[in-house]
């Protein structure tokens, strides 16, 4: 899947692209069917909310689940990012965020590159996120919020918040968020499962808690140009990966192929 000149220009200006229904319901079904089994696992990669129960994030699911391994090399995700970063990419981080019904907690305002530069010594902001909605994302279930154009300001000062949620994060202060939102506004792209978001690693973003009865599962690939790999290995390998091998993408029908293989095996 190649981005058009118009999409490339839109990304450059706004810092993100929203692409509705990139994956079909059947493809999303292959992934969603695996989520309960992943979330039920008691392993260090599966990070829970402060209640110790609801799953906040399953890190590195592509290393212990075949459907997510395929998603991690899916051409519809990898190729647009290769195009935007103008070269080969490796997987810096992979996560499936739960944002469970009633219990999914907030993600405070932050920039991902703020964490990657401070904690992992990633040299430059030549990395980005690509997200796939595994559930419909609505106004009610904790949609991701972006401040458009905020990726243009570099890395803003941040404080290391280790208290608000179960997951430590470099978060922006209220004055910075207010100033940026006065300039760029705030958007919260919503849409059906299978939709995709690509966003720059310096784009300021957050999401509110989910007090709705509908979960909001989103899978994220954080991809980085191979020349720009991290230089410090302070965080666990399953949070900040150390395999800088360029990603080779799989066939476009790799998720449906998995479903076909499963049907034959039955
Ligand atoms: C993130 O910023 O890494 C996650 C935000 C979310 O899933 O709502
Ligand atoms: Mn983030």
mmCIF file of C-alpha atoms and ligand atoms in Angstrom:
data_model
loop_
_atom_site.group_PDB
_atom_site.id
_atom_site.type_symbol
_atom_site.label_atom_id
_atom_site.label_comp_id
_atom_site.label_asym_id
_atom_site.label_seq_id
_atom_site.Cartn_x
_atom_site.Cartn_y
_atom_site.Cartn_z
ATOM 1 C CA UNK A 1 0.000 0.000 0.000
ATOM 2 C CA UNK A 2 1.600 3.259 -1.100
ATOM 3 C CA UNK A 3 0.651 6.680 0.205
ATOM 4 C CA UNK A 4 -0.272 9.284 -2.381
ATOM 5 C CA UNK A 5 1.537 12.605 -2.773
ATOM 6 C CA UNK A 6 -1.464 14.246 -1.102
ATOM 7 C CA UNK A 7 -1.257 11.920 1.887
ATOM 8 C CA UNK A 8 2.486 12.492 2.224
ATOM 9 C CA UNK A 9 1.894 16.251 2.181
ATOM 10 C CA UNK A 10 -0.930 15.954 4.732
ATOM 11 C CA UNK A 11 1.282 13.928 7.054
ATOM 12 C CA UNK A 12 4.069 16.454 6.759
ATOM 13 C CA UNK A 13 1.764 19.313 7.770
ATOM 14 C CA UNK A 14 -0.542 17.652 10.315
ATOM 15 C CA UNK A 15 1.739 14.969 11.772
ATOM 16 C CA UNK A 16 -0.739 12.134 11.300
ATOM 17 C CA UNK A 17 -2.914 10.313 8.779
ATOM 18 C CA UNK A 18 -6.190 8.551 9.433
ATOM 19 C CA UNK A 19 -6.977 5.737 7.007
ATOM 20 C CA UNK A 20 -10.419 4.203 7.596
ATOM 21 C CA UNK A 21 -11.078 0.480 7.131
ATOM 22 C CA UNK A 22 -7.678 -0.604 5.856
ATOM 23 C CA UNK A 23 -8.237 -4.092 7.276
ATOM 24 C CA UNK A 24 -11.404 -6.081 6.546
ATOM 25 C CA UNK A 25 -13.683 -7.443 9.297
ATOM 26 C CA UNK A 26 -12.316 -10.944 8.539
ATOM 27 C CA UNK A 27 -8.725 -9.771 9.039
ATOM 28 C CA UNK A 28 -9.595 -7.915 12.231
ATOM 29 C CA UNK A 29 -11.410 -11.055 13.398
ATOM 30 C CA UNK A 30 -8.191 -13.087 13.126
ATOM 31 C CA UNK A 31 -6.457 -10.638 15.488
ATOM 32 C CA UNK A 32 -9.328 -9.973 17.896
ATOM 33 C CA UNK A 33 -9.811 -13.706 18.363
ATOM 34 C CA UNK A 34 -6.292 -13.906 19.816
ATOM 35 C CA UNK A 35 -6.621 -11.028 22.289
ATOM 36 C CA UNK A 36 -8.363 -12.821 25.201
ATOM 37 C CA UNK A 37 -5.719 -15.567 25.142
ATOM 38 C CA UNK A 38 -2.909 -12.990 25.190
ATOM 39 C CA UNK A 39 -4.505 -10.885 27.923
ATOM 40 C CA UNK A 40 -5.082 -13.962 30.094
ATOM 41 C CA UNK A 41 -1.363 -14.710 30.224
ATOM 42 C CA UNK A 42 0.547 -13.919 33.381
ATOM 43 C CA UNK A 43 3.810 -12.738 31.901
ATOM 44 C CA UNK A 44 5.917 -9.639 32.348
ATOM 45 C CA UNK A 45 5.019 -8.291 28.912
ATOM 46 C CA UNK A 46 1.330 -8.142 29.861
ATOM 47 C CA UNK A 47 1.046 -4.953 31.888
ATOM 48 C CA UNK A 48 -2.081 -4.345 33.967
ATOM 49 C CA UNK A 49 -3.829 -1.179 35.145
ATOM 50 C CA UNK A 50 -3.457 -0.070 38.741
ATOM 51 C CA UNK A 51 -6.273 -2.441 39.737
ATOM 52 C CA UNK A 52 -3.911 -5.289 38.843
ATOM 53 C CA UNK A 53 -6.585 -6.876 36.610
ATOM 54 C CA UNK A 54 -7.560 -4.940 33.477
ATOM 55 C CA UNK A 55 -4.877 -5.201 30.803
ATOM 56 C CA UNK A 56 -3.317 -1.867 29.895
ATOM 57 C CA UNK A 57 -0.749 -3.091 27.382
ATOM 58 C CA UNK A 58 0.512 -6.385 26.061
ATOM 59 C CA UNK A 59 4.033 -5.578 24.912
ATOM 60 C CA UNK A 60 5.836 -7.551 22.214
ATOM 61 C CA UNK A 61 2.822 -9.770 21.428
ATOM 62 C CA UNK A 62 4.401 -10.278 17.995
ATOM 63 C CA UNK A 63 7.039 -12.444 19.705
ATOM 64 C CA UNK A 64 4.580 -14.882 21.299
ATOM 65 C CA UNK A 65 1.522 -14.857 19.042
ATOM 66 C CA UNK A 66 1.462 -15.834 15.362
ATOM 67 C CA UNK A 67 -1.388 -13.519 14.270
ATOM 68 C CA UNK A 68 0.343 -10.517 15.826
ATOM 69 C CA UNK A 69 3.698 -11.634 14.434
ATOM 70 C CA UNK A 70 2.073 -11.326 11.019
ATOM 71 C CA UNK A 71 0.561 -7.948 11.865
ATOM 72 C CA UNK A 72 4.050 -6.764 12.834
ATOM 73 C CA UNK A 73 5.236 -7.430 9.284
ATOM 74 C CA UNK A 74 2.077 -6.554 7.445
ATOM 75 C CA UNK A 75 2.771 -4.672 4.197
ATOM 76 C CA UNK A 76 -0.147 -2.291 4.782
ATOM 77 C CA UNK A 77 1.615 -1.101 7.952
ATOM 78 C CA UNK A 78 5.283 -1.445 7.121
ATOM 79 C CA UNK A 79 5.326 -0.032 3.591
ATOM 80 C CA UNK A 80 3.732 3.368 4.270
ATOM 81 C CA UNK A 81 6.166 3.874 7.151
ATOM 82 C CA UNK A 82 9.117 2.884 4.980
ATOM 83 C CA UNK A 83 7.891 5.449 2.507
ATOM 84 C CA UNK A 84 7.539 8.169 5.159
ATOM 85 C CA UNK A 85 10.922 7.437 6.744
ATOM 86 C CA UNK A 86 12.535 6.961 3.362
ATOM 87 C CA UNK A 87 14.314 3.680 3.978
ATOM 88 C CA UNK A 88 14.398 0.372 5.853
ATOM 89 C CA UNK A 89 12.772 0.217 9.277
ATOM 90 C CA UNK A 90 13.020 -1.991 12.341
ATOM 91 C CA UNK A 91 10.496 -2.565 15.106
ATOM 92 C CA UNK A 92 11.306 -0.423 18.126
ATOM 93 C CA UNK A 93 8.169 -1.344 20.059
ATOM 94 C CA UNK A 94 5.016 -3.387 19.586
ATOM 95 C CA UNK A 95 2.001 -3.239 21.840
ATOM 96 C CA UNK A 96 -1.664 -4.126 22.082
ATOM 97 C CA UNK A 97 -3.396 -1.585 24.289
ATOM 98 C CA UNK A 98 -6.460 -2.893 26.076
ATOM 99 C CA UNK A 99 -8.331 0.236 27.269
ATOM 100 C CA UNK A 100 -10.856 -2.145 28.736
ATOM 101 C CA UNK A 101 -14.545 -1.318 29.222
ATOM 102 C CA UNK A 102 -15.090 0.732 32.428
ATOM 103 C CA UNK A 103 -11.480 0.163 33.613
ATOM 104 C CA UNK A 104 -9.176 1.425 30.846
ATOM 105 C CA UNK A 105 -7.087 4.219 32.369
ATOM 106 C CA UNK A 106 -5.867 7.496 30.839
ATOM 107 C CA UNK A 107 -2.711 8.051 28.832
ATOM 108 C CA UNK A 108 -1.462 11.485 29.792
ATOM 109 C CA UNK A 109 -0.321 14.053 27.216
ATOM 110 C CA UNK A 110 3.045 13.001 25.849
ATOM 111 C CA UNK A 111 5.300 12.563 22.832
ATOM 112 C CA UNK A 112 6.617 9.078 22.187
ATOM 113 C CA UNK A 113 9.951 10.383 20.988
ATOM 114 C CA UNK A 114 10.267 12.201 24.319
ATOM 115 C CA UNK A 115 10.538 8.769 25.943
ATOM 116 C CA UNK A 116 12.557 7.153 23.174
ATOM 117 C CA UNK A 117 15.150 9.926 23.213
ATOM 118 C CA UNK A 118 15.410 10.289 26.999
ATOM 119 C CA UNK A 119 15.221 6.635 27.998
ATOM 120 C CA UNK A 120 16.536 4.783 24.950
ATOM 121 C CA UNK A 121 18.867 7.403 23.387
ATOM 122 C CA UNK A 122 17.231 7.157 19.976
ATOM 123 C CA UNK A 123 19.297 9.746 18.051
ATOM 124 C CA UNK A 124 16.623 11.476 15.940
ATOM 125 C CA UNK A 125 12.857 11.666 15.510
ATOM 126 C CA UNK A 126 13.046 9.358 12.504
ATOM 127 C CA UNK A 127 10.476 6.913 13.814
ATOM 128 C CA UNK A 128 6.722 6.721 13.979
ATOM 129 C CA UNK A 129 3.702 4.843 15.143
ATOM 130 C CA UNK A 130 1.194 2.981 13.118
ATOM 131 C CA UNK A 131 -1.958 1.906 14.898
ATOM 132 C CA UNK A 132 -4.746 -0.483 13.931
ATOM 133 C CA UNK A 133 -8.143 -0.275 15.608
ATOM 134 C CA UNK A 134 -9.185 -3.762 16.689
ATOM 135 C CA UNK A 135 -12.494 -2.439 18.021
ATOM 136 C CA UNK A 136 -14.586 0.462 16.799
ATOM 137 C CA UNK A 137 -13.179 3.682 18.281
ATOM 138 C CA UNK A 138 -15.932 6.115 19.238
ATOM 139 C CA UNK A 139 -16.426 9.296 21.225
ATOM 140 C CA UNK A 140 -17.119 7.113 24.276
ATOM 141 C CA UNK A 141 -14.409 4.499 24.635
ATOM 142 C CA UNK A 142 -11.226 6.511 25.089
ATOM 143 C CA UNK A 143 -10.289 7.632 21.578
ATOM 144 C CA UNK A 144 -6.731 8.718 20.981
ATOM 145 C CA UNK A 145 -6.447 12.534 20.901
ATOM 146 C CA UNK A 146 -3.851 14.370 18.812
ATOM 147 C CA UNK A 147 -2.731 17.980 18.741
ATOM 148 C CA UNK A 148 -2.260 18.451 14.984
ATOM 149 C CA UNK A 149 1.019 20.055 13.902
ATOM 150 C CA UNK A 150 2.571 19.653 17.363
ATOM 151 C CA UNK A 151 5.257 17.406 15.836
ATOM 152 C CA UNK A 152 6.927 20.514 14.427
ATOM 153 C CA UNK A 153 8.111 21.859 17.777
ATOM 154 C CA UNK A 154 10.740 19.233 18.609
ATOM 155 C CA UNK A 155 10.831 17.570 22.016
ATOM 156 C CA UNK A 156 9.064 19.573 24.705
ATOM 157 C CA UNK A 157 10.075 19.614 28.336
ATOM 158 C CA UNK A 158 8.425 16.818 30.254
ATOM 159 C CA UNK A 159 8.189 15.370 33.728
ATOM 160 C CA UNK A 160 8.531 11.679 34.483
ATOM 161 C CA UNK A 161 5.123 10.644 35.786
ATOM 162 C CA UNK A 162 5.373 7.395 37.734
ATOM 163 C CA UNK A 163 2.229 7.851 39.797
ATOM 164 C CA UNK A 164 -0.864 8.597 37.711
ATOM 165 C CA UNK A 165 -1.099 5.279 35.920
ATOM 166 C CA UNK A 166 0.619 1.919 36.246
ATOM 167 C CA UNK A 167 2.965 2.805 33.387
ATOM 168 C CA UNK A 168 5.724 5.463 33.791
ATOM 169 C CA UNK A 169 5.648 8.129 31.099
ATOM 170 C CA UNK A 170 7.354 11.445 30.269
ATOM 171 C CA UNK A 171 4.328 13.764 30.299
ATOM 172 C CA UNK A 172 3.828 17.389 29.244
ATOM 173 C CA UNK A 173 2.649 20.105 31.588
ATOM 174 C CA UNK A 174 -0.694 21.883 31.316
ATOM 175 C CA UNK A 175 0.773 25.164 30.047
ATOM 176 C CA UNK A 176 2.506 23.414 27.123
ATOM 177 C CA UNK A 177 -0.597 21.440 26.160
ATOM 178 C CA UNK A 178 -2.750 24.592 26.399
ATOM 179 C CA UNK A 179 -0.411 26.575 24.187
ATOM 180 C CA UNK A 180 -0.127 23.825 21.573
ATOM 181 C CA UNK A 181 -3.890 23.205 21.538
ATOM 182 C CA UNK A 182 -4.533 26.927 21.029
ATOM 183 C CA UNK A 183 -2.433 26.672 17.883
ATOM 184 C CA UNK A 184 -3.417 23.272 16.497
ATOM 185 C CA UNK A 185 -6.695 22.361 18.205
ATOM 186 C CA UNK A 186 -7.349 18.755 19.211
ATOM 187 C CA UNK A 187 -8.641 15.929 17.035
ATOM 188 C CA UNK A 188 -9.799 12.463 18.016
ATOM 189 C CA UNK A 189 -10.093 10.283 14.905
ATOM 190 C CA UNK A 190 -12.878 7.735 15.326
ATOM 191 C CA UNK A 191 -13.937 4.929 13.042
ATOM 192 C CA UNK A 192 -14.640 1.251 12.574
ATOM 193 C CA UNK A 193 -12.370 -1.603 13.540
ATOM 194 C CA UNK A 194 -9.739 -2.126 10.882
ATOM 195 C CA UNK A 195 -9.012 1.597 10.548
ATOM 196 C CA UNK A 196 -5.426 2.752 10.772
ATOM 197 C CA UNK A 197 -3.594 5.770 12.150
ATOM 198 C CA UNK A 198 -0.044 6.730 11.267
ATOM 199 C CA UNK A 199 1.474 9.390 13.519
ATOM 200 C CA UNK A 200 4.805 11.132 13.901
ATOM 201 C CA UNK A 201 6.795 10.238 17.011
ATOM 202 C CA UNK A 202 6.831 13.887 18.132
ATOM 203 C CA UNK A 203 3.069 14.375 17.754
ATOM 204 C CA UNK A 204 1.563 15.267 21.140
ATOM 205 C CA UNK A 205 -1.161 12.786 22.075
ATOM 206 C CA UNK A 206 -3.189 11.375 24.953
ATOM 207 C CA UNK A 207 -6.352 9.404 25.616
ATOM 208 C CA UNK A 208 -8.992 9.662 28.342
ATOM 209 C CA UNK A 209 -10.147 6.804 30.536
ATOM 210 C CA UNK A 210 -12.730 4.408 29.181
ATOM 211 C CA UNK A 211 -15.833 4.483 31.371
ATOM 212 C CA UNK A 212 -18.012 3.132 28.565
ATOM 213 C CA UNK A 213 -19.169 -0.488 28.402
ATOM 214 C CA UNK A 214 -17.179 -0.904 25.158
ATOM 215 C CA UNK A 215 -13.520 -1.878 25.118
ATOM 216 C CA UNK A 216 -11.108 -0.099 22.814
ATOM 217 C CA UNK A 217 -8.301 -2.385 21.728
ATOM 218 C CA UNK A 218 -5.637 -0.842 19.493
ATOM 219 C CA UNK A 219 -2.437 -2.481 18.237
ATOM 220 C CA UNK A 220 0.597 -0.223 17.785
ATOM 221 C CA UNK A 221 3.781 -0.738 15.841
ATOM 222 C CA UNK A 222 6.530 1.782 16.546
ATOM 223 C CA UNK A 223 8.901 1.657 13.613
ATOM 224 C CA UNK A 224 12.272 3.365 13.372
ATOM 225 C CA UNK A 225 14.708 3.890 10.504
ATOM 226 C CA UNK A 226 17.438 1.257 10.934
ATOM 227 C CA UNK A 227 20.219 3.894 10.984
ATOM 228 C CA UNK A 228 18.460 5.598 13.879
ATOM 229 C CA UNK A 229 18.409 2.616 16.240
ATOM 230 C CA UNK A 230 18.493 3.183 19.986
ATOM 231 C CA UNK A 231 21.870 3.538 21.668
ATOM 232 C CA UNK A 232 20.990 2.748 25.295
ATOM 233 C CA UNK A 233 19.494 -0.504 26.555
ATOM 234 C CA UNK A 234 18.056 0.663 29.856
ATOM 235 C CA UNK A 235 14.482 -0.531 29.441
ATOM 236 C CA UNK A 236 13.609 -4.211 29.059
ATOM 237 C CA UNK A 237 14.132 -5.697 25.609
ATOM 238 C CA UNK A 238 10.407 -6.375 25.288
ATOM 239 C CA UNK A 239 9.630 -2.640 25.685
ATOM 240 C CA UNK A 240 12.495 -1.166 23.620
ATOM 241 C CA UNK A 241 13.634 -3.803 21.169
ATOM 242 C CA UNK A 242 17.275 -4.430 20.285
ATOM 243 C CA UNK A 243 16.882 -6.336 17.059
ATOM 244 C CA UNK A 244 17.611 -3.733 14.413
ATOM 245 C CA UNK A 245 17.161 -6.062 11.434
ATOM 246 C CA UNK A 246 15.187 -4.372 8.635
ATOM 247 C CA UNK A 247 11.604 -5.639 8.563
ATOM 248 C CA UNK A 248 10.676 -7.720 5.544
ATOM 249 C CA UNK A 249 6.992 -7.457 4.887
ATOM 250 C CA UNK A 250 4.813 -10.512 4.381
ATOM 251 C CA UNK A 251 2.172 -11.161 1.732
ATOM 252 C CA UNK A 252 -0.847 -8.877 1.741
ATOM 253 C CA UNK A 253 -3.209 -11.758 2.598
ATOM 254 C CA UNK A 254 -1.048 -13.109 5.461
ATOM 255 C CA UNK A 255 -3.791 -12.745 8.085
ATOM 256 C CA UNK A 256 -6.445 -14.486 5.986
ATOM 257 C CA UNK A 257 -3.907 -17.185 5.159
ATOM 258 C CA UNK A 258 -3.545 -17.873 8.873
ATOM 259 C CA UNK A 259 -7.324 -18.288 9.139
ATOM 260 C CA UNK A 260 -7.257 -20.682 6.163
ATOM 261 C CA UNK A 261 -4.448 -22.707 7.747
ATOM 262 C CA UNK A 262 -6.413 -22.931 10.995
ATOM 263 C CA UNK A 263 -9.544 -24.086 9.142
ATOM 264 C CA UNK A 264 -7.584 -26.854 7.339
ATOM 265 C CA UNK A 265 -6.045 -28.016 10.624
ATOM 266 C CA UNK A 266 -9.480 -28.456 12.270
HETATM 267 C C1 LIG B 1 0.169 5.560 23.719
HETATM 268 O O1 LIG B 1 0.219 6.748 23.638
HETATM 269 O O2 LIG B 1 1.208 4.897 23.636
HETATM 270 C C2 LIG B 1 -1.113 4.838 23.896
HETATM 271 C C3 LIG B 1 -2.308 5.661 23.925
HETATM 272 C C4 LIG B 1 -3.555 4.881 23.851
HETATM 273 O O3 LIG B 1 -3.539 3.685 23.469
HETATM 274 O O4 LIG B 1 -4.615 5.436 24.119
HETATM 275 MN MN1 LIG B 2 2.237 7.327 22.978
#
